[in-house]
C-alpha cells in the first residue's frame, strides 16, 4: 500500500486556542470571562428593556442606542459558546460548518456595530445643527428604515464569507489563532487558492474601517457647528451630548487599530498580547457601552435606577 500523504487529508474540524502558556489556569480565567459576559448581556438587555418600556425615551437617539445594544448582544452571543467551552472544559475543537457560521455572525455584528456608531454620529450632528427640526428630520419611521437598511447591508456584505471559506480545501493545518473563528484566520489554513478570500476579506475590512473615517468627518462638522455657538455654556452642553458616543467609538475602534498596527508593523509581536487584544475586542465593547451610557446619559441613568427601585440625584 502507498503511504498516506497527510498534506492531502481534508480537515473537517478546526482547533481554537485559549491563552497560550496558561492552559493550566483556564478554569480560573473562565471566572472573569463568564462575569464579563454576564454583565454585558445583563447591561444590554437592561438598556433595551428600559428604552422599550419608557415613553419618554421614544426618541431617535435612544432608538439608535437600542440598535447598538442589539449589535453588542449579537457579538456576545456569537463568541460566547466557543470561549466558554475552551476556558471551562478545555474543549478546543470546532466543526468546519460551525466555524464558518460563527465567523459570519462575528463579522456581521462587527459591521453592524460600526454602522450604528456611524448613524449615531449623524444623529448627534443633526441634534446640534438643527435642534428645532431634529424630531421632524429623524422621525420614528425614518429611524426604522435607516436601521433596517444598515442591517441588510451588514448581512449582504458578510454573506459571501462562509461560502468562500467552504469552497477551500484544508489539509493538515487546522490550528487557529484565537478563541473564536475569524475569516482571515481560517483563510490562512487553506491549501488551495485563497486569493478571492483575501481580496474580499480586505474589502469587508475596509468597509468596516471606513466607518471610522466618516465618523471623524461627522465630528469635524459637529465641531464647526459648536464653535459657531455664541454662548460658552451652550457649547459645552452641546459637546457633552457627544461624550458617550465618543467613548463608544474609542472602545470599539481602538482594539481594531491596535491589532491592525501590530499585524502590520510589529516585528516581534507577542502571541499572548495579540490574543488578549483580540478577546478584548469582543468582550469590552458589549460590557462597557451600557456602563458608559448609563453613567453619561442622565435620562438612561434615571430610568434604570427607577426600574431598580432606587432614587437618583
PDB file of C-alpha atoms in Angstrom:
ATOM      1  CA  UNK A   1       0.000   0.000   0.000  1.00  0.00           C
ATOM      2  CA  UNK A   2       1.094   3.543  -0.685  1.00  0.00           C
ATOM      3  CA  UNK A   3       1.791   5.684   2.401  1.00  0.00           C
ATOM      4  CA  UNK A   4      -0.882   8.206   3.250  1.00  0.00           C
ATOM      5  CA  UNK A   5       0.053  11.764   2.286  1.00  0.00           C
ATOM      6  CA  UNK A   6      -1.062  13.766   5.316  1.00  0.00           C
ATOM      7  CA  UNK A   7      -0.838  17.047   3.427  1.00  0.00           C
ATOM      8  CA  UNK A   8      -3.786  15.926   1.313  1.00  0.00           C
ATOM      9  CA  UNK A   9      -6.083  14.863   4.164  1.00  0.00           C
ATOM     10  CA  UNK A  10      -9.134  17.131   4.310  1.00  0.00           C
ATOM     11  CA  UNK A  11      -9.771  18.813   7.648  1.00  0.00           C
ATOM     12  CA  UNK A  12     -13.337  18.832   8.976  1.00  0.00           C
ATOM     13  CA  UNK A  13     -12.528  20.131  12.454  1.00  0.00           C
ATOM     14  CA  UNK A  14     -10.509  23.180  13.490  1.00  0.00           C
ATOM     15  CA  UNK A  15      -8.740  23.760  16.793  1.00  0.00           C
ATOM     16  CA  UNK A  16      -9.196  27.014  18.695  1.00  0.00           C
ATOM     17  CA  UNK A  17      -6.835  28.239  21.399  1.00  0.00           C
ATOM     18  CA  UNK A  18      -7.284  29.867  24.790  1.00  0.00           C
ATOM     19  CA  UNK A  19      -4.379  31.727  26.384  1.00  0.00           C
ATOM     20  CA  UNK A  20      -1.041  30.171  25.322  1.00  0.00           C
ATOM     21  CA  UNK A  21       1.094  29.082  28.255  1.00  0.00           C
ATOM     22  CA  UNK A  22      -1.781  29.434  30.723  1.00  0.00           C
ATOM     23  CA  UNK A  23      -3.772  26.340  29.792  1.00  0.00           C
ATOM     24  CA  UNK A  24      -3.440  25.040  33.362  1.00  0.00           C
ATOM     25  CA  UNK A  25      -5.377  28.044  34.719  1.00  0.00           C
ATOM     26  CA  UNK A  26      -8.057  28.201  32.024  1.00  0.00           C
ATOM     27  CA  UNK A  27     -10.717  27.384  34.607  1.00  0.00           C
ATOM     28  CA  UNK A  28      -9.746  30.399  36.725  1.00  0.00           C
ATOM     29  CA  UNK A  29      -9.621  32.607  33.629  1.00  0.00           C
ATOM     30  CA  UNK A  30     -13.169  31.465  32.864  1.00  0.00           C
ATOM     31  CA  UNK A  31     -14.452  33.187  36.025  1.00  0.00           C
ATOM     32  CA  UNK A  32     -13.773  36.808  34.916  1.00  0.00           C
ATOM     33  CA  UNK A  33     -14.702  35.885  31.319  1.00  0.00           C
ATOM     34  CA  UNK A  34     -18.078  34.498  32.455  1.00  0.00           C
ATOM     35  CA  UNK A  35     -18.615  37.538  34.667  1.00  0.00           C
ATOM     36  CA  UNK A  36     -17.877  39.906  31.777  1.00  0.00           C
ATOM     37  CA  UNK A  37     -20.305  38.049  29.510  1.00  0.00           C
ATOM     38  CA  UNK A  38     -22.976  38.037  32.211  1.00  0.00           C
ATOM     39  CA  UNK A  39     -22.613  41.778  32.866  1.00  0.00           C
ATOM     40  CA  UNK A  40     -22.560  42.564  29.137  1.00  0.00           C
ATOM     41  CA  UNK A  41     -25.753  40.591  28.465  1.00  0.00           C
ATOM     42  CA  UNK A  42     -27.478  41.971  31.569  1.00  0.00           C
ATOM     43  CA  UNK A  43     -26.445  45.553  30.787  1.00  0.00           C
ATOM     44  CA  UNK A  44     -27.554  45.499  27.164  1.00  0.00           C
ATOM     45  CA  UNK A  45     -30.820  43.729  27.969  1.00  0.00           C
ATOM     46  CA  UNK A  46     -31.460  46.404  30.623  1.00  0.00           C
ATOM     47  CA  UNK A  47     -30.873  49.160  28.053  1.00  0.00           C
ATOM     48  CA  UNK A  48     -33.302  47.504  25.620  1.00  0.00           C
ATOM     49  CA  UNK A  49     -35.914  46.942  28.335  1.00  0.00           C
ATOM     50  CA  UNK A  50     -35.760  50.496  29.694  1.00  0.00           C
ATOM     51  CA  UNK A  51     -35.928  52.128  26.253  1.00  0.00           C
ATOM     52  CA  UNK A  52     -38.718  49.782  25.141  1.00  0.00           C
ATOM     53  CA  UNK A  53     -40.902  50.431  28.183  1.00  0.00           C
ATOM     54  CA  UNK A  54     -40.352  54.150  28.788  1.00  0.00           C
ATOM     55  CA  UNK A  55     -42.418  56.524  26.581  1.00  0.00           C
ATOM     56  CA  UNK A  56     -40.080  59.412  27.447  1.00  0.00           C
ATOM     57  CA  UNK A  57     -37.213  57.543  25.761  1.00  0.00           C
ATOM     58  CA  UNK A  58     -39.012  57.009  22.457  1.00  0.00           C
ATOM     59  CA  UNK A  59     -36.649  59.343  20.606  1.00  0.00           C
ATOM     60  CA  UNK A  60     -34.164  58.798  17.727  1.00  0.00           C
ATOM     61  CA  UNK A  61     -31.098  58.916  19.976  1.00  0.00           C
ATOM     62  CA  UNK A  62     -32.422  56.095  22.138  1.00  0.00           C
ATOM     63  CA  UNK A  63     -33.613  54.071  19.137  1.00  0.00           C
ATOM     64  CA  UNK A  64     -30.027  54.144  17.866  1.00  0.00           C
ATOM     65  CA  UNK A  65     -28.806  53.185  21.327  1.00  0.00           C
ATOM     66  CA  UNK A  66     -31.147  50.173  21.166  1.00  0.00           C
ATOM     67  CA  UNK A  67     -29.527  49.189  17.870  1.00  0.00           C
ATOM     68  CA  UNK A  68     -26.090  49.473  19.486  1.00  0.00           C
ATOM     69  CA  UNK A  69     -27.229  47.264  22.383  1.00  0.00           C
ATOM     70  CA  UNK A  70     -28.615  44.709  19.899  1.00  0.00           C
ATOM     71  CA  UNK A  71     -25.341  44.531  17.981  1.00  0.00           C
ATOM     72  CA  UNK A  72     -23.453  44.208  21.286  1.00  0.00           C
ATOM     73  CA  UNK A  73     -25.670  41.290  22.293  1.00  0.00           C
ATOM     74  CA  UNK A  74     -25.050  39.733  18.883  1.00  0.00           C
ATOM     75  CA  UNK A  75     -21.281  39.997  19.354  1.00  0.00           C
ATOM     76  CA  UNK A  76     -21.520  38.497  22.847  1.00  0.00           C
ATOM     77  CA  UNK A  77     -23.662  35.532  21.822  1.00  0.00           C
ATOM     78  CA  UNK A  78     -21.535  34.919  18.712  1.00  0.00           C
ATOM     79  CA  UNK A  79     -18.316  34.332  20.654  1.00  0.00           C
ATOM     80  CA  UNK A  80     -19.788  33.052  23.943  1.00  0.00           C
ATOM     81  CA  UNK A  81     -20.112  29.306  23.070  1.00  0.00           C
ATOM     82  CA  UNK A  82     -16.520  28.699  21.964  1.00  0.00           C
ATOM     83  CA  UNK A  83     -14.843  30.886  24.593  1.00  0.00           C
ATOM     84  CA  UNK A  84     -16.719  29.221  27.460  1.00  0.00           C
ATOM     85  CA  UNK A  85     -16.051  25.727  26.049  1.00  0.00           C
ATOM     86  CA  UNK A  86     -12.339  26.495  25.885  1.00  0.00           C
ATOM     87  CA  UNK A  87     -11.924  28.085  29.303  1.00  0.00           C
ATOM     88  CA  UNK A  88     -14.366  25.884  31.225  1.00  0.00           C
ATOM     89  CA  UNK A  89     -13.821  22.468  29.601  1.00  0.00           C
ATOM     90  CA  UNK A  90     -10.620  22.862  27.524  1.00  0.00           C
ATOM     91  CA  UNK A  91     -12.701  21.790  24.513  1.00  0.00           C
ATOM     92  CA  UNK A  92     -10.723  23.243  21.598  1.00  0.00           C
ATOM     93  CA  UNK A  93     -12.381  21.548  18.637  1.00  0.00           C
ATOM     94  CA  UNK A  94     -14.998  23.146  16.406  1.00  0.00           C
ATOM     95  CA  UNK A  95     -16.505  21.691  13.229  1.00  0.00           C
ATOM     96  CA  UNK A  96     -15.842  23.490   9.969  1.00  0.00           C
ATOM     97  CA  UNK A  97     -19.512  24.388   9.417  1.00  0.00           C
ATOM     98  CA  UNK A  98     -19.874  25.751  12.971  1.00  0.00           C
ATOM     99  CA  UNK A  99     -16.680  27.749  12.493  1.00  0.00           C
ATOM    100  CA  UNK A 100     -17.929  29.273   9.224  1.00  0.00           C
ATOM    101  CA  UNK A 101     -21.257  30.139  10.864  1.00  0.00           C
ATOM    102  CA  UNK A 102     -19.508  31.767  13.827  1.00  0.00           C
ATOM    103  CA  UNK A 103     -17.280  33.949  11.662  1.00  0.00           C
ATOM    104  CA  UNK A 104     -20.346  35.052   9.683  1.00  0.00           C
ATOM    105  CA  UNK A 105     -22.112  36.274  12.833  1.00  0.00           C
ATOM    106  CA  UNK A 106     -18.994  37.860  14.342  1.00  0.00           C
ATOM    107  CA  UNK A 107     -18.141  39.789  11.185  1.00  0.00           C
ATOM    108  CA  UNK A 108     -21.805  40.638  10.588  1.00  0.00           C
ATOM    109  CA  UNK A 109     -22.381  42.111  14.037  1.00  0.00           C
ATOM    110  CA  UNK A 110     -18.994  43.869  13.896  1.00  0.00           C
ATOM    111  CA  UNK A 111     -20.030  45.655  10.706  1.00  0.00           C
ATOM    112  CA  UNK A 112     -23.455  46.351  12.209  1.00  0.00           C
ATOM    113  CA  UNK A 113     -21.871  47.963  15.270  1.00  0.00           C
ATOM    114  CA  UNK A 114     -19.622  50.066  13.044  1.00  0.00           C
ATOM    115  CA  UNK A 115     -22.692  51.163  11.043  1.00  0.00           C
ATOM    116  CA  UNK A 116     -24.691  52.032  14.176  1.00  0.00           C
ATOM    117  CA  UNK A 117     -21.815  54.147  15.525  1.00  0.00           C
ATOM    118  CA  UNK A 118     -21.742  55.982  12.195  1.00  0.00           C
ATOM    119  CA  UNK A 119     -25.510  56.600  12.292  1.00  0.00           C
ATOM    120  CA  UNK A 120     -25.213  57.870  15.868  1.00  0.00           C
ATOM    121  CA  UNK A 121     -22.580  60.418  14.808  1.00  0.00           C
ATOM    122  CA  UNK A 122     -25.012  61.688  12.159  1.00  0.00           C
ATOM    123  CA  UNK A 123     -27.726  61.784  14.835  1.00  0.00           C
ATOM    124  CA  UNK A 124     -25.514  63.955  17.066  1.00  0.00           C
ATOM    125  CA  UNK A 125     -24.756  66.281  14.136  1.00  0.00           C
ATOM    126  CA  UNK A 126     -28.440  66.769  13.341  1.00  0.00           C
ATOM    127  CA  UNK A 127     -29.299  67.312  17.032  1.00  0.00           C
ATOM    128  CA  UNK A 128     -26.641  70.040  17.360  1.00  0.00           C
ATOM    129  CA  UNK A 129     -27.018  71.595  13.904  1.00  0.00           C
ATOM    130  CA  UNK A 130     -30.839  71.670  13.755  1.00  0.00           C
ATOM    131  CA  UNK A 131     -32.207  71.088  17.279  1.00  0.00           C
ATOM    132  CA  UNK A 132     -35.634  72.522  16.430  1.00  0.00           C
ATOM    133  CA  UNK A 133     -36.031  70.258  13.384  1.00  0.00           C
ATOM    134  CA  UNK A 134     -34.405  67.209  14.976  1.00  0.00           C
ATOM    135  CA  UNK A 135     -37.633  65.281  15.582  1.00  0.00           C
ATOM    136  CA  UNK A 136     -39.024  66.122  12.146  1.00  0.00           C
ATOM    137  CA  UNK A 137     -35.822  65.066  10.350  1.00  0.00           C
ATOM    138  CA  UNK A 138     -35.322  61.815  12.258  1.00  0.00           C
ATOM    139  CA  UNK A 139     -38.856  60.504  12.604  1.00  0.00           C
ATOM    140  CA  UNK A 140     -39.533  57.054  14.065  1.00  0.00           C
ATOM    141  CA  UNK A 141     -40.286  55.578  10.648  1.00  0.00           C
ATOM    142  CA  UNK A 142     -37.140  57.091   9.158  1.00  0.00           C
ATOM    143  CA  UNK A 143     -35.020  55.742  12.021  1.00  0.00           C
ATOM    144  CA  UNK A 144     -36.521  52.281  11.464  1.00  0.00           C
ATOM    145  CA  UNK A 145     -35.798  52.474   7.737  1.00  0.00           C
ATOM    146  CA  UNK A 146     -32.190  53.541   8.374  1.00  0.00           C
ATOM    147  CA  UNK A 147     -31.701  50.726  10.891  1.00  0.00           C
ATOM    148  CA  UNK A 148     -33.153  48.086   8.556  1.00  0.00           C
ATOM    149  CA  UNK A 149     -31.101  49.367   5.615  1.00  0.00           C
ATOM    150  CA  UNK A 150     -27.833  49.106   7.535  1.00  0.00           C
ATOM    151  CA  UNK A 151     -28.772  45.687   8.969  1.00  0.00           C
ATOM    152  CA  UNK A 152     -29.447  44.364   5.445  1.00  0.00           C
ATOM    153  CA  UNK A 153     -26.188  45.942   4.263  1.00  0.00           C
ATOM    154  CA  UNK A 154     -24.243  44.158   7.010  1.00  0.00           C
ATOM    155  CA  UNK A 155     -25.839  40.794   6.204  1.00  0.00           C
ATOM    156  CA  UNK A 156     -25.234  41.098   2.459  1.00  0.00           C
ATOM    157  CA  UNK A 157     -21.666  42.318   2.989  1.00  0.00           C
ATOM    158  CA  UNK A 158     -20.540  39.306   5.045  1.00  0.00           C
ATOM    159  CA  UNK A 159     -22.839  36.677   3.493  1.00  0.00           C
ATOM    160  CA  UNK A 160     -20.242  35.566   0.891  1.00  0.00           C
ATOM    161  CA  UNK A 161     -17.570  34.966   3.572  1.00  0.00           C
ATOM    162  CA  UNK A 162     -18.666  31.495   4.831  1.00  0.00           C
ATOM    163  CA  UNK A 163     -19.328  30.317   1.263  1.00  0.00           C
ATOM    164  CA  UNK A 164     -15.902  31.410   0.037  1.00  0.00           C
ATOM    165  CA  UNK A 165     -14.322  29.604   3.006  1.00  0.00           C
ATOM    166  CA  UNK A 166     -16.365  26.469   2.404  1.00  0.00           C
ATOM    167  CA  UNK A 167     -15.094  26.129  -1.181  1.00  0.00           C
ATOM    168  CA  UNK A 168     -11.468  25.997   0.008  1.00  0.00           C
ATOM    169  CA  UNK A 169      -9.562  22.824   0.876  1.00  0.00           C
ATOM    170  CA  UNK A 170      -7.974  22.492   4.305  1.00  0.00           C
ATOM    171  CA  UNK A 171      -5.249  19.888   4.585  1.00  0.00           C
ATOM    172  CA  UNK A 172      -3.085  19.078   7.591  1.00  0.00           C
ATOM    173  CA  UNK A 173      -3.156  22.546   9.194  1.00  0.00           C
ATOM    174  CA  UNK A 174      -6.116  23.186  11.490  1.00  0.00           C
ATOM    175  CA  UNK A 175      -4.879  25.266  14.475  1.00  0.00           C
ATOM    176  CA  UNK A 176      -6.457  28.732  14.600  1.00  0.00           C
ATOM    177  CA  UNK A 177      -5.062  31.792  16.397  1.00  0.00           C
ATOM    178  CA  UNK A 178      -7.993  32.845  18.597  1.00  0.00           C
ATOM    179  CA  UNK A 179     -10.746  31.563  20.866  1.00  0.00           C
ATOM    180  CA  UNK A 180     -13.248  32.077  18.051  1.00  0.00           C
ATOM    181  CA  UNK A 181     -13.303  31.856  14.251  1.00  0.00           C
ATOM    182  CA  UNK A 182     -12.379  34.797  12.043  1.00  0.00           C
ATOM    183  CA  UNK A 183     -12.368  34.845   8.260  1.00  0.00           C
ATOM    184  CA  UNK A 184      -8.730  35.888   7.873  1.00  0.00           C
ATOM    185  CA  UNK A 185      -7.621  33.293  10.427  1.00  0.00           C
ATOM    186  CA  UNK A 186      -9.405  30.353   8.764  1.00  0.00           C
ATOM    187  CA  UNK A 187      -8.405  31.508   5.278  1.00  0.00           C
ATOM    188  CA  UNK A 188      -4.678  31.174   6.092  1.00  0.00           C
ATOM    189  CA  UNK A 189      -5.085  27.448   6.798  1.00  0.00           C
ATOM    190  CA  UNK A 190      -6.276  26.656   3.266  1.00  0.00           C
ATOM    191  CA  UNK A 191      -4.042  24.606   0.973  1.00  0.00           C
ATOM    192  CA  UNK A 192      -5.925  25.750  -2.135  1.00  0.00           C
ATOM    193  CA  UNK A 193      -6.023  29.119  -3.873  1.00  0.00           C
ATOM    194  CA  UNK A 194      -7.486  31.688  -1.438  1.00  0.00           C
ATOM    195  CA  UNK A 195      -6.973  34.898  -3.431  1.00  0.00           C
ATOM    196  CA  UNK A 196     -10.733  35.515  -3.671  1.00  0.00           C
ATOM    197  CA  UNK A 197     -10.979  35.243   0.119  1.00  0.00           C
ATOM    198  CA  UNK A 198      -8.034  37.584   0.601  1.00  0.00           C
ATOM    199  CA  UNK A 199      -9.357  40.359  -1.632  1.00  0.00           C
ATOM    200  CA  UNK A 200     -12.973  40.103  -0.482  1.00  0.00           C
ATOM    201  CA  UNK A 201     -11.894  39.929   3.168  1.00  0.00           C
ATOM    202  CA  UNK A 202      -9.812  43.068   2.596  1.00  0.00           C
ATOM    203  CA  UNK A 203     -12.857  44.751   1.052  1.00  0.00           C
ATOM    204  CA  UNK A 204     -15.011  43.874   4.097  1.00  0.00           C
ATOM    205  CA  UNK A 205     -12.317  45.148   6.476  1.00  0.00           C
ATOM    206  CA  UNK A 206     -12.072  48.429   4.562  1.00  0.00           C
ATOM    207  CA  UNK A 207     -15.867  48.815   4.704  1.00  0.00           C
ATOM    208  CA  UNK A 208     -15.808  48.381   8.499  1.00  0.00           C
ATOM    209  CA  UNK A 209     -12.864  50.752   8.961  1.00  0.00           C
ATOM    210  CA  UNK A 210     -14.366  53.344   6.600  1.00  0.00           C
ATOM    211  CA  UNK A 211     -16.972  53.943   9.302  1.00  0.00           C
ATOM    212  CA  UNK A 212     -14.272  55.489  11.492  1.00  0.00           C
ATOM    213  CA  UNK A 213     -13.353  57.904   8.690  1.00  0.00           C
ATOM    214  CA  UNK A 214     -16.950  59.039   8.217  1.00  0.00           C
ATOM    215  CA  UNK A 215     -17.363  59.369  11.995  1.00  0.00           C
ATOM    216  CA  UNK A 216     -14.287  61.602  12.091  1.00  0.00           C
ATOM    217  CA  UNK A 217     -15.730  63.714   9.259  1.00  0.00           C
ATOM    218  CA  UNK A 218     -19.018  63.991  11.165  1.00  0.00           C
ATOM    219  CA  UNK A 219     -17.189  65.312  14.217  1.00  0.00           C
ATOM    220  CA  UNK A 220     -15.358  67.882  12.099  1.00  0.00           C
ATOM    221  CA  UNK A 221     -18.769  69.261  11.116  1.00  0.00           C
ATOM    222  CA  UNK A 222     -20.002  68.961  14.717  1.00  0.00           C
ATOM    223  CA  UNK A 223     -17.013  70.963  15.997  1.00  0.00           C
ATOM    224  CA  UNK A 224     -17.515  73.544  13.284  1.00  0.00           C
ATOM    225  CA  UNK A 225     -21.160  73.897  14.329  1.00  0.00           C
ATOM    226  CA  UNK A 226     -20.324  74.032  18.051  1.00  0.00           C
ATOM    227  CA  UNK A 227     -17.672  76.715  17.545  1.00  0.00           C
ATOM    228  CA  UNK A 228     -20.353  78.823  15.847  1.00  0.00           C
ATOM    229  CA  UNK A 229     -22.462  78.859  19.034  1.00  0.00           C
ATOM    230  CA  UNK A 230     -22.075  82.176  20.826  1.00  0.00           C
ATOM    231  CA  UNK A 231     -22.584  81.022  24.420  1.00  0.00           C
ATOM    232  CA  UNK A 232     -19.696  79.169  26.078  1.00  0.00           C
ATOM    233  CA  UNK A 233     -22.131  77.261  28.282  1.00  0.00           C
ATOM    234  CA  UNK A 234     -24.191  76.159  25.277  1.00  0.00           C
ATOM    235  CA  UNK A 235     -21.031  74.978  23.500  1.00  0.00           C
ATOM    236  CA  UNK A 236     -20.091  72.795  26.474  1.00  0.00           C
ATOM    237  CA  UNK A 237     -23.651  71.486  26.726  1.00  0.00           C
ATOM    238  CA  UNK A 238     -23.641  70.542  23.022  1.00  0.00           C
ATOM    239  CA  UNK A 239     -20.278  68.787  23.276  1.00  0.00           C
ATOM    240  CA  UNK A 240     -21.357  66.953  26.429  1.00  0.00           C
ATOM    241  CA  UNK A 241     -24.123  65.215  24.441  1.00  0.00           C
ATOM    242  CA  UNK A 242     -21.369  63.612  22.319  1.00  0.00           C
ATOM    243  CA  UNK A 243     -19.189  62.249  25.137  1.00  0.00           C
ATOM    244  CA  UNK A 244     -20.971  58.871  25.406  1.00  0.00           C
ATOM    245  CA  UNK A 245     -20.772  58.324  21.664  1.00  0.00           C
ATOM    246  CA  UNK A 246     -17.084  59.282  21.513  1.00  0.00           C
ATOM    247  CA  UNK A 247     -16.353  56.777  24.294  1.00  0.00           C
ATOM    248  CA  UNK A 248     -18.265  54.048  22.418  1.00  0.00           C
ATOM    249  CA  UNK A 249     -16.321  54.812  19.219  1.00  0.00           C
ATOM    250  CA  UNK A 250     -12.972  54.623  21.039  1.00  0.00           C
ATOM    251  CA  UNK A 251     -13.925  51.406  22.849  1.00  0.00           C
ATOM    252  CA  UNK A 252     -14.842  49.788  19.527  1.00  0.00           C
ATOM    253  CA  UNK A 253     -12.116  51.038  17.195  1.00  0.00           C
ATOM    254  CA  UNK A 254      -9.014  51.237  19.429  1.00  0.00           C
ATOM    255  CA  UNK A 255      -8.584  47.408  19.754  1.00  0.00           C
ATOM    256  CA  UNK A 256      -9.085  47.038  15.980  1.00  0.00           C
ATOM    257  CA  UNK A 257      -6.485  49.701  15.216  1.00  0.00           C
ATOM    258  CA  UNK A 258      -4.006  48.230  17.722  1.00  0.00           C
ATOM    259  CA  UNK A 259      -4.416  44.732  16.242  1.00  0.00           C
ATOM    260  CA  UNK A 260      -4.027  46.018  12.677  1.00  0.00           C
ATOM    261  CA  UNK A 261      -0.914  48.003  13.659  1.00  0.00           C
ATOM    262  CA  UNK A 262       0.661  45.016  15.417  1.00  0.00           C
ATOM    263  CA  UNK A 263      -0.031  42.743  12.435  1.00  0.00           C
ATOM    264  CA  UNK A 264       1.459  45.266  10.021  1.00  0.00           C
ATOM    265  CA  UNK A 265       4.414  46.820  11.843  1.00  0.00           C
ATOM    266  CA  UNK A 266       5.377  44.701  14.890  1.00  0.00           C
ATOM    267  CA  UNK A 267       8.465  42.637  14.044  1.00  0.00           C
ATOM    268  CA  UNK A 268       8.413  40.565  17.244  1.00  0.00           C
ATOM    269  CA  UNK A 269       4.749  40.596  18.181  1.00  0.00           C
ATOM    270  CA  UNK A 270       3.698  38.685  21.269  1.00  0.00           C
ATOM    271  CA  UNK A 271       1.104  35.955  20.567  1.00  0.00           C
ATOM    272  CA  UNK A 272      -0.245  36.452  24.092  1.00  0.00           C
ATOM    273  CA  UNK A 273      -0.740  40.196  23.533  1.00  0.00           C
ATOM    274  CA  UNK A 274      -2.436  39.554  20.181  1.00  0.00           C
ATOM    275  CA  UNK A 275      -4.868  37.059  21.724  1.00  0.00           C
ATOM    276  CA  UNK A 276      -5.688  39.266  24.707  1.00  0.00           C
ATOM    277  CA  UNK A 277      -6.396  42.288  22.489  1.00  0.00           C
ATOM    278  CA  UNK A 278      -8.474  40.159  20.108  1.00  0.00           C
ATOM    279  CA  UNK A 279     -10.512  38.805  23.033  1.00  0.00           C
ATOM    280  CA  UNK A 280     -10.896  42.332  24.432  1.00  0.00           C
ATOM    281  CA  UNK A 281     -12.313  43.423  21.071  1.00  0.00           C
ATOM    282  CA  UNK A 282     -15.312  41.109  21.560  1.00  0.00           C
ATOM    283  CA  UNK A 283     -15.597  41.357  25.348  1.00  0.00           C
ATOM    284  CA  UNK A 284     -15.043  45.013  26.177  1.00  0.00           C
ATOM    285  CA  UNK A 285     -17.464  46.956  23.896  1.00  0.00           C
ATOM    286  CA  UNK A 286     -20.575  44.935  24.912  1.00  0.00           C
ATOM    287  CA  UNK A 287     -19.518  45.277  28.558  1.00  0.00           C
ATOM    288  CA  UNK A 288     -18.583  48.963  28.567  1.00  0.00           C
ATOM    289  CA  UNK A 289     -21.191  50.552  26.276  1.00  0.00           C
ATOM    290  CA  UNK A 290     -24.145  50.102  28.699  1.00  0.00           C
ATOM    291  CA  UNK A 291     -21.977  51.375  31.559  1.00  0.00           C
ATOM    292  CA  UNK A 292     -20.848  54.443  29.599  1.00  0.00           C
ATOM    293  CA  UNK A 293     -24.371  55.350  28.505  1.00  0.00           C
ATOM    294  CA  UNK A 294     -25.815  54.805  31.978  1.00  0.00           C
ATOM    295  CA  UNK A 295     -23.127  56.986  33.578  1.00  0.00           C
ATOM    296  CA  UNK A 296     -23.050  59.772  30.995  1.00  0.00           C
ATOM    297  CA  UNK A 297     -26.713  59.887  29.872  1.00  0.00           C
ATOM    298  CA  UNK A 298     -28.856  61.199  32.703  1.00  0.00           C
ATOM    299  CA  UNK A 299     -32.185  60.098  31.183  1.00  0.00           C
ATOM    300  CA  UNK A 300     -30.992  56.491  30.908  1.00  0.00           C
ATOM    301  CA  UNK A 301     -29.446  56.530  34.381  1.00  0.00           C
ATOM    302  CA  UNK A 302     -32.603  57.923  35.996  1.00  0.00           C
ATOM    303  CA  UNK A 303     -34.890  55.369  34.351  1.00  0.00           C
ATOM    304  CA  UNK A 304     -32.597  52.439  35.143  1.00  0.00           C
ATOM    305  CA  UNK A 305     -32.460  53.469  38.804  1.00  0.00           C
ATOM    306  CA  UNK A 306     -36.243  53.866  38.841  1.00  0.00           C
ATOM    307  CA  UNK A 307     -36.663  50.333  37.500  1.00  0.00           C
ATOM    308  CA  UNK A 308     -34.386  49.125  40.286  1.00  0.00           C
ATOM    309  CA  UNK A 309     -36.458  50.997  42.853  1.00  0.00           C
ATOM    310  CA  UNK A 310     -33.667  53.456  43.634  1.00  0.00           C
ATOM    311  CA  UNK A 311     -33.772  57.223  43.652  1.00  0.00           C
ATOM    312  CA  UNK A 312     -31.333  59.237  41.552  1.00  0.00           C
ATOM    313  CA  UNK A 313     -29.989  62.706  42.075  1.00  0.00           C
TER     314      UNK A 313
END
